[in-house]
């Protein structure tokens, strides 16, 4: 698309460090918040013979209110009317499942036109 992307989010432990380093290596800007714990690992088992899939999804770390506020500030202090905002990933178990919906409302309220918002979350609203 000829535009610059920036990955933001909350990550933890060695998996979180791996994600950051990988994005650094492929020159994708990123600005993560590191927390205690381990970013969750998801394993997908595909049985091509029986045409079935099995998902093994670990629980991820919890997110503190401080971390959520910091992430919210990073998002909304950097967004403009020509951006595409993509929110993705499972909402931590201790966070209100409506967080993506709340952030979408906030983004729409800040900008009069032009922003495109995509949200994908398992278990969120």
Coordinates of N, CA and C in Angstrom, one line a residue:
X1 N 0.8 -1.2 0.0 CA 0.0 0.0 0.0 C 0.9 1.3 0.0
X2 N 2.2 1.1 0.1 CA 3.1 2.2 0.1 C 3.0 3.1 1.4
X3 N 2.5 2.5 2.4 CA 2.4 3.2 3.7 C 3.3 2.5 4.7
X4 N 3.5 3.2 5.8 CA 4.3 2.7 6.9 C 3.4 2.1 8.0
X5 N 3.8 1.0 8.5 CA 3.0 0.3 9.6 C 3.7 0.4 10.9
X6 N 2.9 0.4 11.9 CA 3.5 0.4 13.3 C 2.7 -0.6 14.1
X7 N 3.4 -1.6 14.7 CA 2.8 -2.6 15.6 C 2.9 -2.1 17.0
X8 N 1.7 -2.1 17.7 CA 1.7 -1.7 19.1 C 0.9 -2.8 19.8
X9 N 1.2 -3.0 21.1 CA 0.5 -4.0 21.9 C 1.2 -4.2 23.2
X10 N 0.6 -5.2 23.9 CA 1.2 -5.7 25.1 C 1.8 -7.0 24.9
X11 N 3.1 -7.2 25.2 CA 3.7 -8.5 25.1 C 4.5 -8.8 26.4
X12 N 4.9 -10.1 26.5 CA 5.6 -10.5 27.7 C 6.6 -11.6 27.4
X13 N 7.6 -11.6 28.2 CA 8.6 -12.7 28.3 C 9.4 -12.9 27.0
X14 N 9.9 -14.1 26.8 CA 10.7 -14.4 25.6 C 9.9 -14.4 24.4
X15 N 8.7 -14.9 24.4 CA 7.9 -14.8 23.1 C 7.7 -13.4 22.7
X16 N 7.4 -12.5 23.7 CA 7.2 -11.1 23.4 C 8.5 -10.4 22.8
X17 N 9.6 -10.8 23.4 CA 10.9 -10.3 22.9 C 11.2 -10.8 21.5
X18 N 10.8 -12.1 21.2 CA 11.0 -12.7 19.9 C 10.2 -11.9 18.8
X19 N 8.9 -11.6 19.2 CA 8.0 -10.8 18.3 C 8.7 -9.4 18.0
X20 N 9.1 -8.7 19.0 CA 9.8 -7.4 18.8 C 11.0 -7.5 17.9
X21 N 11.9 -8.5 18.2 CA 13.1 -8.6 17.5 C 12.8 -9.0 16.0
X22 N 11.8 -9.9 15.8 CA 11.5 -10.2 14.4 C 11.0 -9.0 13.6
X23 N 10.1 -8.2 14.3 CA 9.6 -7.0 13.6 C 10.7 -6.1 13.3
X24 N 11.7 -5.9 14.3 CA 12.8 -5.1 14.1 C 13.6 -5.6 12.9
X25 N 13.8 -6.9 12.8 CA 14.6 -7.5 11.7 C 14.0 -7.2 10.3
X26 N 12.7 -7.2 10.3 CA 12.0 -7.0 9.0 C 11.6 -5.6 8.8
X27 N 12.1 -4.7 9.6 CA 12.0 -3.2 9.5 C 10.5 -2.8 9.7
X28 N 9.8 -3.4 10.5 CA 8.4 -2.9 10.9 C 8.5 -2.2 12.2
X29 N 8.1 -0.9 12.2 CA 8.2 -0.1 13.4 C 7.3 -0.8 14.4
X30 N 7.7 -0.7 15.7 CA 6.9 -1.3 16.7 C 7.1 -0.5 18.0
X31 N 6.1 -0.5 18.9 CA 6.2 0.2 20.2 C 5.3 -0.6 21.2
X32 N 6.0 -1.6 21.7 CA 5.3 -2.5 22.6 C 5.4 -2.2 24.1
X33 N 4.5 -2.6 24.9 CA 4.5 -2.5 26.3 C 4.9 -3.9 26.8
X34 N 5.9 -4.0 27.6 CA 6.3 -5.3 28.1 C 5.8 -5.5 29.5
X35 N 5.2 -6.6 29.8 CA 4.6 -6.9 31.1 C 5.2 -8.2 31.7
X36 N 4.9 -8.5 32.9 CA 5.3 -9.7 33.5 C 4.5 -10.9 32.9
X37 N 5.1 -12.1 32.9 CA 4.4 -13.3 32.3 C 5.0 -13.6 31.0
X38 N 4.3 -14.4 30.2 CA 4.7 -14.8 28.9 C 3.6 -14.6 27.9
X39 N 3.9 -14.0 26.8 CA 2.9 -13.9 25.7 C 2.5 -15.4 25.3
X40 N 1.2 -15.5 25.1 CA 0.7 -16.9 24.9 C 1.1 -17.5 23.6
X41 N 1.2 -18.8 23.6 CA 1.5 -19.6 22.4 C 0.3 -20.3 22.0
X42 N 0.0 -20.3 20.7 CA -1.1 -21.1 20.1 C -0.5 -22.1 19.2
X43 N -1.0 -23.3 19.3 CA -0.6 -24.4 18.4 C -1.8 -24.9 17.6
X44 N -1.6 -25.0 16.3 CA -2.6 -25.5 15.4 C -2.2 -26.8 14.9
X45 N -3.0 -27.9 15.1 CA -2.7 -29.2 14.6 C -3.7 -29.5 13.5
X46 N -3.1 -29.7 12.3 CA -4.0 -30.0 11.1 C -3.8 -31.4 10.7
X47 N -4.9 -32.1 10.7 CA -5.0 -33.5 10.3 C -5.5 -33.5 8.9
X48 N -4.7 -33.6 7.9 CA -5.1 -33.5 6.5 C -5.8 -34.8 6.1
X49 N -5.6 -35.9 6.7 CA -6.2 -37.2 6.4 C -7.7 -37.1 6.8
X50 N -8.0 -36.7 8.0 CA -9.4 -36.6 8.5 C -10.0 -35.2 8.3
X51 N -9.2 -34.3 7.7 CA -9.7 -33.0 7.5 C -10.3 -32.3 8.7
X52 N -9.4 -32.4 9.8 CA -9.8 -31.7 11.0 C -8.7 -30.8 11.5
X53 N -9.0 -29.9 12.3 CA -8.0 -29.0 13.0 C -8.3 -29.0 14.5
X54 N -7.2 -29.0 15.2 CA -7.2 -28.9 16.6 C -6.4 -27.7 17.1
X55 N -7.0 -26.9 17.9 CA -6.3 -25.7 18.4 C -6.0 -25.9 19.9
X56 N -4.7 -25.6 20.2 CA -4.3 -25.7 21.6 C -3.8 -24.2 21.9
X57 N -4.6 -23.5 22.7 CA -4.4 -22.1 23.0 C -4.1 -21.9 24.5
X58 N -2.9 -21.4 24.8 CA -2.6 -21.1 26.1 C -3.3 -19.8 26.6
X59 N -3.4 -19.7 27.9 CA -3.9 -18.4 28.4 C -2.8 -17.4 28.4
X60 N -3.1 -16.2 28.1 CA -2.1 -15.2 28.1 C -2.0 -14.5 29.4
X61 N -1.0 -13.6 29.5 CA -0.9 -12.8 30.8 C -2.0 -11.8 31.0
X62 N -2.2 -11.4 32.2 CA -3.2 -10.4 32.5 C -2.6 -9.0 32.2
X63 N -3.4 -8.0 32.0 CA -2.9 -6.7 31.7 C -3.4 -5.7 32.8
X64 N -2.5 -4.9 33.3 CA -2.9 -4.0 34.3 C -3.6 -2.8 33.7
X65 N -4.3 -2.1 34.5 CA -4.9 -0.8 34.1 C -3.9 0.2 33.6
X66 N -2.7 0.2 34.3 CA -1.6 1.1 33.8 C -1.2 0.7 32.4
X67 N -1.0 -0.6 32.1 CA -0.6 -1.1 30.8 C -1.7 -0.7 29.7
X68 N -2.9 -0.9 30.1 CA -4.0 -0.6 29.1 C -4.1 0.9 28.8
X69 N -3.9 1.7 29.9 CA -3.9 3.2 29.7 C -2.8 3.6 28.8
X70 N -1.6 3.0 29.1 CA -0.4 3.4 28.3 C -0.6 3.0 26.8
X71 N -1.2 1.8 26.6 CA -1.4 1.4 25.2 C -2.4 2.3 24.5
X72 N -3.5 2.6 25.3 CA -4.5 3.5 24.7 C -3.9 4.8 24.3
X73 N -3.1 5.4 25.2 CA -2.4 6.7 24.9 C -1.5 6.5 23.7
X74 N -0.8 5.4 23.6 CA 0.1 5.2 22.4 C -0.7 5.2 21.1
X75 N -1.9 4.5 21.1 CA -2.7 4.4 20.0 C -3.3 5.8 19.6
X76 N -4.0 6.4 20.6 CA -4.8 7.6 20.3 C -3.9 8.9 20.2
X77 N -2.7 8.9 20.6 CA -1.8 10.0 20.4 C -1.1 9.9 19.1
X78 N -1.2 8.8 18.4 CA -0.5 8.6 17.1 C -1.4 8.4 15.9
X79 N -2.7 8.5 16.1 CA -3.6 8.2 15.0 C -4.0 9.4 14.3
X80 N -4.2 9.3 13.0 CA -4.7 10.5 12.2 C -5.8 10.0 11.2
X81 N -6.4 10.9 10.5 CA -7.6 10.6 9.7 C -7.2 9.7 8.5
X82 N -6.0 9.5 8.2 CA -5.6 8.7 7.0 C -5.2 7.3 7.4
X83 N -5.2 6.9 8.7 CA -4.8 5.7 9.2 C -5.8 4.6 9.1
X84 N -5.3 3.4 9.1 CA -6.1 2.1 9.2 C -5.7 1.6 10.6
X85 N -6.6 1.5 11.5 CA -6.4 0.9 12.8 C -6.9 -0.5 12.8
X86 N -6.0 -1.4 13.1 CA -6.4 -2.8 13.2 C -6.1 -3.3 14.6
X87 N -7.2 -3.8 15.3 CA -7.1 -4.3 16.6 C -7.3 -5.8 16.5
X88 N -6.4 -6.6 17.1 CA -6.5 -8.0 16.9 C -5.9 -8.7 18.1
X89 N -6.4 -9.9 18.4 CA -5.9 -10.7 19.5 C -7.0 -10.9 20.5
X90 N -6.8 -11.9 21.3 CA -7.7 -12.1 22.4 C -7.5 -11.1 23.5
X91 N -8.6 -10.7 24.1 CA -8.6 -9.8 25.2 C -8.2 -10.6 26.5
X92 N -7.2 -10.0 27.3 CA -6.8 -10.7 28.5 C -8.0 -11.0 29.4
X93 N -7.9 -12.1 30.1 CA -9.1 -12.5 30.9 C -9.5 -11.5 32.0
X94 N -8.6 -10.6 32.4 CA -9.0 -9.7 33.5 C -9.5 -8.3 32.9
X95 N -9.6 -8.2 31.6 CA -10.0 -7.0 30.9 C -11.4 -7.1 30.4
X96 N -12.2 -6.0 30.5 CA -13.5 -5.9 30.0 C -13.5 -6.3 28.5
X97 N -14.4 -7.3 28.1 CA -14.4 -7.8 26.8 C -14.9 -6.7 25.8
X98 N -15.4 -5.6 26.2 CA -15.9 -4.5 25.4 C -14.8 -3.5 25.0
X99 N -13.5 -3.8 25.4 CA -12.5 -2.9 25.2 C -12.3 -2.5 23.7
X100 N -12.3 -3.4 22.8 CA -12.2 -3.0 21.4 C -13.3 -2.1 21.0
X101 N -14.5 -2.5 21.4 CA -15.7 -1.6 21.0 C -15.5 -0.2 21.6
X102 N -15.0 -0.1 22.8 CA -14.8 1.2 23.4 C -13.7 2.0 22.7
X103 N -12.7 1.3 22.3 CA -11.6 2.0 21.5 C -12.1 2.4 20.1
X104 N -12.9 1.6 19.5 CA -13.5 1.9 18.2 C -14.3 3.2 18.3
X105 N -15.2 3.3 19.4 CA -16.0 4.5 19.6 C -15.1 5.7 19.8
X106 N -14.0 5.5 20.6 CA -13.1 6.6 20.9 C -12.4 7.1 19.6
X107 N -12.0 6.1 18.8 CA -11.3 6.5 17.5 C -12.3 7.3 16.6
X108 N -13.5 6.8 16.5 CA -14.5 7.5 15.7 C -14.8 8.9 16.2
X109 N -14.8 9.0 17.5 CA -15.1 10.3 18.1 C -14.0 11.3 17.9
X110 N -12.7 10.8 17.8 CA -11.6 11.7 17.6 C -11.5 12.3 16.2
X111 N -11.9 11.5 15.2 CA -11.7 11.8 13.8 C -13.0 12.0 13.1
X112 N -13.2 13.0 12.4 CA -14.4 13.3 11.7 C -14.6 12.4 10.5
X113 N -13.6 12.0 9.8 CA -13.7 11.2 8.6 C -12.4 10.5 8.3
X114 N -12.5 9.5 7.5 CA -11.3 8.9 6.8 C -10.6 7.7 7.5
X115 N -10.9 7.5 8.8 CA -10.2 6.4 9.4 C -11.0 5.1 9.1
X116 N -10.2 4.0 8.9 CA -10.8 2.7 8.7 C -10.4 1.9 9.9
X117 N -11.3 1.2 10.5 CA -11.1 0.4 11.7 C -11.5 -1.0 11.5
X118 N -10.5 -1.9 11.7 CA -10.8 -3.4 11.7 C -10.5 -4.0 13.0
X119 N -11.4 -4.8 13.6 CA -11.2 -5.4 14.9 C -11.5 -6.9 14.8
X120 N -10.5 -7.7 15.2 CA -10.7 -9.1 15.2 C -10.3 -9.6 16.6
X121 N -11.2 -10.3 17.3 CA -10.9 -10.7 18.7 C -11.7 -12.0 19.0
X122 N -11.1 -12.9 19.5 CA -11.8 -14.1 20.0 C -12.3 -13.9 21.4
X123 N -13.6 -14.0 21.6 CA -14.2 -13.8 22.9 C -14.5 -12.3 23.2
X124 N -14.1 -11.4 22.3 CA -14.3 -10.0 22.6 C -15.6 -9.5 21.9
X125 N -16.0 -8.2 22.2 CA -17.1 -7.7 21.5 C -16.8 -6.3 20.9

